[in-house]
CSV table of C-alpha atoms and ligand atoms in Angstrom, one decimal:
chain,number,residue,atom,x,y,z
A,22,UNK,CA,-0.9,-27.7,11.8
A,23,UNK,CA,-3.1,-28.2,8.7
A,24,UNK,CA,-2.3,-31.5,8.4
A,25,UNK,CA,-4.2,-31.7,12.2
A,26,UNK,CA,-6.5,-29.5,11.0
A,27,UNK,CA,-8.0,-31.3,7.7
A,28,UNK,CA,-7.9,-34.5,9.5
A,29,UNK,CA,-10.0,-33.5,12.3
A,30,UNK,CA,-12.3,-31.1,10.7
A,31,UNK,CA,-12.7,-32.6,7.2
A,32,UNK,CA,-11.8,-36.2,7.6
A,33,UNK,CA,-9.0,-35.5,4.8
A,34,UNK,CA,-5.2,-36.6,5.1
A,35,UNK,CA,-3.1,-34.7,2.8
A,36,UNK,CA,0.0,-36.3,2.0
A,37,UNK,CA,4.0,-35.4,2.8
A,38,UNK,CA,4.2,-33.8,-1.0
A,39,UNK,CA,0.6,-31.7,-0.7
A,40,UNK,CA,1.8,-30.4,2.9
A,41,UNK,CA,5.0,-29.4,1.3
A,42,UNK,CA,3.0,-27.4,-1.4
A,43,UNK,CA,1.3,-25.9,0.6
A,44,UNK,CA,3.9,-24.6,2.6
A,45,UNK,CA,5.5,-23.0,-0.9
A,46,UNK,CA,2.3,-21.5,-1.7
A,47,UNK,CA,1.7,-19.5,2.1
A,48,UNK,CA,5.6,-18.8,1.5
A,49,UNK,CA,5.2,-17.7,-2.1
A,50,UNK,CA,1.5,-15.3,-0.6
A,51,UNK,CA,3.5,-13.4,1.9
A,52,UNK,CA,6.3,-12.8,-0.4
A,53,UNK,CA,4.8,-11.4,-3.3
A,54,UNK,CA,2.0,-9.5,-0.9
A,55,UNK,CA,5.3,-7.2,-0.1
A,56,UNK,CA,4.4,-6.4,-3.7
A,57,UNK,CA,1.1,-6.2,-4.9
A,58,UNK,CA,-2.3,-6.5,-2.9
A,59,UNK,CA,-2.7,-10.1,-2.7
A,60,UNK,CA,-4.6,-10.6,0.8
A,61,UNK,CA,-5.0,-8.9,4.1
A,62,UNK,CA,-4.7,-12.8,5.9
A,63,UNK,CA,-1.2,-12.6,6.8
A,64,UNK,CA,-0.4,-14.4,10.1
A,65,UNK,CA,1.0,-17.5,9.8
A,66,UNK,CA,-1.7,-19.7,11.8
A,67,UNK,CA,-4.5,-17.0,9.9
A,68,UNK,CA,-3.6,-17.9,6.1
A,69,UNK,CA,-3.8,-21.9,7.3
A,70,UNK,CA,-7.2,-21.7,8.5
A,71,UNK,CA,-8.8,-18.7,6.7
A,72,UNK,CA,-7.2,-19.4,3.2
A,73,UNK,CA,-6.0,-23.0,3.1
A,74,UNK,CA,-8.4,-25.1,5.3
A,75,UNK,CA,-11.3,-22.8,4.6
A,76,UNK,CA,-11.4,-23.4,1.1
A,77,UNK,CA,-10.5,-27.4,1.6
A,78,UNK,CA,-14.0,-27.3,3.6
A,79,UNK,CA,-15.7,-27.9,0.1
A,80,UNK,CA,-15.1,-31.6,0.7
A,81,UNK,CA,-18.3,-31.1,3.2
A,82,UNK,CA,-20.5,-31.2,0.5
A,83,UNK,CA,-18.9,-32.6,-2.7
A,84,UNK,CA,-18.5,-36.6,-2.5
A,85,UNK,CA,-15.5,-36.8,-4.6
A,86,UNK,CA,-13.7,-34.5,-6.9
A,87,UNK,CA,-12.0,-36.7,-9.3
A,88,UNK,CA,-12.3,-36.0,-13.3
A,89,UNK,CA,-14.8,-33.1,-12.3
A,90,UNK,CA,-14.5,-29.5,-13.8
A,91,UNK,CA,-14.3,-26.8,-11.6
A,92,UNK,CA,-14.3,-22.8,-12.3
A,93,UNK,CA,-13.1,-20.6,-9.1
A,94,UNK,CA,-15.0,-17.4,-9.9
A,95,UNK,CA,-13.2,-13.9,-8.7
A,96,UNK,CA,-10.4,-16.4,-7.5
A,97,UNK,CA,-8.3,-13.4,-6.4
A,98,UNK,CA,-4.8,-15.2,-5.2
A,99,UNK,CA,-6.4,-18.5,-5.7
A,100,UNK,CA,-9.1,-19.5,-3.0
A,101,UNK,CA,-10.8,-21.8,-2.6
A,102,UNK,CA,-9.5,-22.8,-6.4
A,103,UNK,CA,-5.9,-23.1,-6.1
A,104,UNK,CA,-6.0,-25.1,-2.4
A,105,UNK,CA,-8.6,-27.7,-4.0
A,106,UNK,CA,-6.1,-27.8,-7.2
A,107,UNK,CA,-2.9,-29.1,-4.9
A,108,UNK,CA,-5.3,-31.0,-2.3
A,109,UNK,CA,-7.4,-32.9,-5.6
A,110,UNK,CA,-4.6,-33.7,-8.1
A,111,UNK,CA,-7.6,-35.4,-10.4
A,112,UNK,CA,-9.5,-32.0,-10.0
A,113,UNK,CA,-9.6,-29.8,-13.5
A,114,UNK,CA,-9.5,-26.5,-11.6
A,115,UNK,CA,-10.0,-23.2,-13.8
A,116,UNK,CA,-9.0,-20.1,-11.9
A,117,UNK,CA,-11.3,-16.8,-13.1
A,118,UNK,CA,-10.9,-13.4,-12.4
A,119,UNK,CA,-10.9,-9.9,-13.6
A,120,UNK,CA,-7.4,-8.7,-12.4
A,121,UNK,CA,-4.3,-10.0,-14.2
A,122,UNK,CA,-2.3,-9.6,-11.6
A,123,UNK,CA,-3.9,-12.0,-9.5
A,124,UNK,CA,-3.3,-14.0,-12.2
A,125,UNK,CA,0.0,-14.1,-12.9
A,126,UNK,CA,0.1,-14.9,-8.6
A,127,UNK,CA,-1.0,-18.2,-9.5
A,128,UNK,CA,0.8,-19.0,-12.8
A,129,UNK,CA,3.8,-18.3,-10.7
A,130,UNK,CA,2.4,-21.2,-7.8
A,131,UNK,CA,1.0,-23.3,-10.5
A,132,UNK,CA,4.8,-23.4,-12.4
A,133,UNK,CA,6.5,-23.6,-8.9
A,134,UNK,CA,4.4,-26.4,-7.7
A,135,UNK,CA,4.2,-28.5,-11.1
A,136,UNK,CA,0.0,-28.4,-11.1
A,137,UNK,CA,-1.2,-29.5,-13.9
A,138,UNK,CA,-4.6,-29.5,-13.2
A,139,UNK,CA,-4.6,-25.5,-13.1
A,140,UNK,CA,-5.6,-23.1,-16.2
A,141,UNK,CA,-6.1,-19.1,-15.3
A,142,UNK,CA,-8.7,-17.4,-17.6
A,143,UNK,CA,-8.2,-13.5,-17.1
A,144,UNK,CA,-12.3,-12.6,-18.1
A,145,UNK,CA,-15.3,-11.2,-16.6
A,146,UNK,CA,-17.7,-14.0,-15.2
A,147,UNK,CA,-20.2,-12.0,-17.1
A,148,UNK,CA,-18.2,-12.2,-20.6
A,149,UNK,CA,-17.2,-15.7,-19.7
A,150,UNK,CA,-21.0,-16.9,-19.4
A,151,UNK,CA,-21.7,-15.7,-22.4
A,152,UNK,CA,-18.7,-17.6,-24.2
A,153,UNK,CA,-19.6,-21.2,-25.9
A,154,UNK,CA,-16.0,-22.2,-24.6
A,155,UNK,CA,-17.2,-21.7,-20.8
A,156,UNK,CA,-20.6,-21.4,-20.4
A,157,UNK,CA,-22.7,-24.5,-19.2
A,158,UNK,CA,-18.9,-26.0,-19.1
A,159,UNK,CA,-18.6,-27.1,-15.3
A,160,UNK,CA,-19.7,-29.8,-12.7
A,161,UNK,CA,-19.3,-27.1,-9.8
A,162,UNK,CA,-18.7,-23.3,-9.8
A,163,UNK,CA,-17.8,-21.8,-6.8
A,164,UNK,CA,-16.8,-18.6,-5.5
A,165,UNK,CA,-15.6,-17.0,-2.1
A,166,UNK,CA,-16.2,-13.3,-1.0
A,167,UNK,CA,-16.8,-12.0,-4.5
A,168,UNK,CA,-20.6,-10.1,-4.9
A,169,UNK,CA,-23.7,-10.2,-3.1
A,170,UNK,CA,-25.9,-13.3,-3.8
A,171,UNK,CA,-28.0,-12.6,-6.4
A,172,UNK,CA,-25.6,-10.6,-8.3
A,173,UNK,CA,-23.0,-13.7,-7.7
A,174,UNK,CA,-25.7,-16.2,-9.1
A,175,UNK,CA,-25.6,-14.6,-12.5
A,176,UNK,CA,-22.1,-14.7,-12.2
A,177,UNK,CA,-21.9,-19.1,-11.2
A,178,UNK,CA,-25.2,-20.8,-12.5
A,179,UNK,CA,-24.4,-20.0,-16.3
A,180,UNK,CA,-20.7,-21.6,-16.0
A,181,UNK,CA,-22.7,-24.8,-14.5
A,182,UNK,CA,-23.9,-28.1,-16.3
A,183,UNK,CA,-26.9,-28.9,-16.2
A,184,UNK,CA,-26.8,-31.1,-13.2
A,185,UNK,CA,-23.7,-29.5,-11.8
A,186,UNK,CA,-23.3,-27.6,-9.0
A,187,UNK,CA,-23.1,-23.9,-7.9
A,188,UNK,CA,-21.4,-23.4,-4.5
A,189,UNK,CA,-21.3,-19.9,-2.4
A,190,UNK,CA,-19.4,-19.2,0.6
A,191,UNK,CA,-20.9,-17.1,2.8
A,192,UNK,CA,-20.5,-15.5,6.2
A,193,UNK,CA,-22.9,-15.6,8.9
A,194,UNK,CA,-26.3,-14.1,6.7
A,195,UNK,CA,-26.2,-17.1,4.4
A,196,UNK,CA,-29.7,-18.1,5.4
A,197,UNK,CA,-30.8,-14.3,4.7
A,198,UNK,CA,-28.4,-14.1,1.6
A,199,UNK,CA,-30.2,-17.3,0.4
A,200,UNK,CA,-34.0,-15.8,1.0
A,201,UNK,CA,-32.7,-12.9,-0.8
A,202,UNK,CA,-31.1,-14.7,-3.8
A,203,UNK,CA,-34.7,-16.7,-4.5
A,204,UNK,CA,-35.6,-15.2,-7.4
A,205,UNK,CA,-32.2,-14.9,-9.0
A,206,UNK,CA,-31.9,-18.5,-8.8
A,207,UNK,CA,-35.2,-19.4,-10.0
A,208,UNK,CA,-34.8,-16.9,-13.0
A,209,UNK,CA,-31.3,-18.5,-13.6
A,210,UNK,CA,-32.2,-22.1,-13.8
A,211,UNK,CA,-31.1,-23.0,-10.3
A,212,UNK,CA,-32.5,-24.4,-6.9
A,213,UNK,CA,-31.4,-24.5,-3.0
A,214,UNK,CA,-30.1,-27.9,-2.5
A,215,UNK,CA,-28.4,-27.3,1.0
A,216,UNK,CA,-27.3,-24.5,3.5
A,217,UNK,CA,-23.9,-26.2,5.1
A,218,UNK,CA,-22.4,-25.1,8.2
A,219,UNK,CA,-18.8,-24.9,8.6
A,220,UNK,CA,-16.8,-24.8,11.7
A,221,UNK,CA,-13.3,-23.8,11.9
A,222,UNK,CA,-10.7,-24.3,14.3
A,223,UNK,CA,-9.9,-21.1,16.2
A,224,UNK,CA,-12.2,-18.7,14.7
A,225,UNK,CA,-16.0,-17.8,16.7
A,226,UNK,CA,-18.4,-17.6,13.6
A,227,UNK,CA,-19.7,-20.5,11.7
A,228,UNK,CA,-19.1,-20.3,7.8
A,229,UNK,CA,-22.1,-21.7,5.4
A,230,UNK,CA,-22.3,-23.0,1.6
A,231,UNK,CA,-25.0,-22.9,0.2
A,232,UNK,CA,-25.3,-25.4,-2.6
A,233,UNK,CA,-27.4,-24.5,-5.8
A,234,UNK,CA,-28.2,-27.4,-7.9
A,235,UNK,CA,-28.4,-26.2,-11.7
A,236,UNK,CA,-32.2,-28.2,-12.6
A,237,UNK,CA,-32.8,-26.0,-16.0
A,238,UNK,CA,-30.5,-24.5,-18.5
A,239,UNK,CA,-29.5,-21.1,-17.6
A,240,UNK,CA,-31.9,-18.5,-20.5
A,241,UNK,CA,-30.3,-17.0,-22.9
A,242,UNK,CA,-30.4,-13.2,-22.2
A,243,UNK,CA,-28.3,-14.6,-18.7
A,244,UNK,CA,-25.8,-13.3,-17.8
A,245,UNK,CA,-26.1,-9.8,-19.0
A,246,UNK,CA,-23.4,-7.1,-20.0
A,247,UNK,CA,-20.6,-6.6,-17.6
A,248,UNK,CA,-21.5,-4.5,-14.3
A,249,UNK,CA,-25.3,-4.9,-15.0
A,250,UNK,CA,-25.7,-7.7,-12.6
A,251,UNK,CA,-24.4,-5.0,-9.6
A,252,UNK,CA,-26.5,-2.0,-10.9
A,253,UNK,CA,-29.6,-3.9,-11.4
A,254,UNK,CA,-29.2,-7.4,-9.6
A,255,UNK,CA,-32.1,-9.8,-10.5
A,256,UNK,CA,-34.3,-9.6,-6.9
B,312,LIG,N1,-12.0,-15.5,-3.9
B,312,LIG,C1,-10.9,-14.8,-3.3
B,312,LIG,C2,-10.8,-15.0,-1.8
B,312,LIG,O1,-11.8,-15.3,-1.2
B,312,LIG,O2,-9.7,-14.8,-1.2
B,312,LIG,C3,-10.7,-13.4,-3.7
B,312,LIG,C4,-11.8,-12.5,-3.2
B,312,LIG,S1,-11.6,-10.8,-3.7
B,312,LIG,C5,-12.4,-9.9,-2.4
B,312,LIG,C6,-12.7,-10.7,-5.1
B,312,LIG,C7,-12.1,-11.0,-6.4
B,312,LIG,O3,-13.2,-11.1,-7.4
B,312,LIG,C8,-11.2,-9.9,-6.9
B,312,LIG,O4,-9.9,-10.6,-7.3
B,312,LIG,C9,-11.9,-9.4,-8.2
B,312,LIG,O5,-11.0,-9.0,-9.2
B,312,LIG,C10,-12.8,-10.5,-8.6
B,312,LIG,N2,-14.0,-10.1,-9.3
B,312,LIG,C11,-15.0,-9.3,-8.8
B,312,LIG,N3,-16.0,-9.2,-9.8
B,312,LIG,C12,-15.6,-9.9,-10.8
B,312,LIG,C13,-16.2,-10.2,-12.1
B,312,LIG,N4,-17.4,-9.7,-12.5
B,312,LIG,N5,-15.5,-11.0,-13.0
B,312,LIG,C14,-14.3,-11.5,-12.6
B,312,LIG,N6,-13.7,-11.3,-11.4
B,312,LIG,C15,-14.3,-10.5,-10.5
């Protein structure tokens, strides 16, 4: 099925050896979900088009992903990084996220599957845009279901290059999330490139990126201590 499914919706034919892995990593979710809170997506037919194929839809809006850096912020059990990791094998995927746990999900796919274009950092975004070894580090930074817009722009647009790429993945109020996320992006050294509409097989609502093109270097007092971006979100 999401062999069908990427070739029809995303123009992208995975191969024998990718549809295999990612078969091990749906197997590998539902087992150790019996364990630890991993996802709520646990039908079969629901992790293939809500986990895997949504987070392959980034091919909509980057040309090619070979030899570019990419950081998956609040990455959670590995979406959209880990998917792009097995479907991009050229792809330098870092996998970000506050819970350890999570973590050691994906070091567990990552071993079982042989990527090795995979590295977990266990960090706050906030910590890890203020660290030399990260920040301004990345063509793209992306992240799926993780803070409101302006709060998750403080989080993405320091990690980016200048010239990279920040992409969110939003639900049906991108276009309001965007108008509300303005200033925050100004302030932060992005701008709106594009607002992307997504549509999956089998589900009713669209899903959007919005694109941020980094045009500025992000200032220096950005991003501030951990949690201040949700108490006081720049708006
Ligand atoms: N992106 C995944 C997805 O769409 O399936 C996971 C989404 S989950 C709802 C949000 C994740 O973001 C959690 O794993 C949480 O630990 C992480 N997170 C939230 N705020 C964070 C922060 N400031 N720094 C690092 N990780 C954060």
């Amino acid at each position: 099925m999401l062999a069908e499914y990427t070739r029809a919706c995303l123009n992208l034919e995975l191969s024998v050896r990718q549809l295999a892995q990612f078969e091990v990593l749906g197997d590998m979710l539902l087992d150790w979900n019996q364990r630890m809170n991993l996802t709520s997506i646990t039908a079969p037919e629901d992790i293939v088009v809500k986990h895997f194929l949504d987070s392959l839809t980034l091919v909509k809006v980057v040309p090619q992903f070979d030899r570019l850096r990419l950081i998956d912020v609040g990455t959670g059990a590995g979406f959209p990084g880990l998917a792009l990791a097995i479907a991009f094998p050229a792809l330098n995927v870092t996998l970000l996220d506050s819970t350890a746990k999570k973590l050691r999900f994906i070091q567990s796919v990552g071993e079982e599957l042989q990527l090795k274009n995979v590295r977990t950092i266990h960090v706050r975004a906030e910590d890890a845009g203020r660290d030399k070894s990260h920040r301004a580090s990345y063509d793209i930074a992306v992240a799926r279901a993780v803070a409101r817009l302006p709060i998750l722009m403080e989080y993405l647009l320091p990690l980016a290059k200048p010239e990279g790429q920040v992409i969110a993945m939003q639900g049906m109020t991108a276009y309001d999330d965007a108008n509300s996320a303005a200033k925050a992006i100004d302030a932060l050294g992005g701008e709106l490139f594009t607002i992307e509409e997504v549509l999956l097989p089998t589900l009713d609502n669209p899903r959007y990126l919005i694109v941020i093109d980094k045009i500025k270097k992000t200032p220096r007092q950005y991003p501030r201590q951990p949690g201040t971006p949700t108490r006081d979100p720049i708006q």
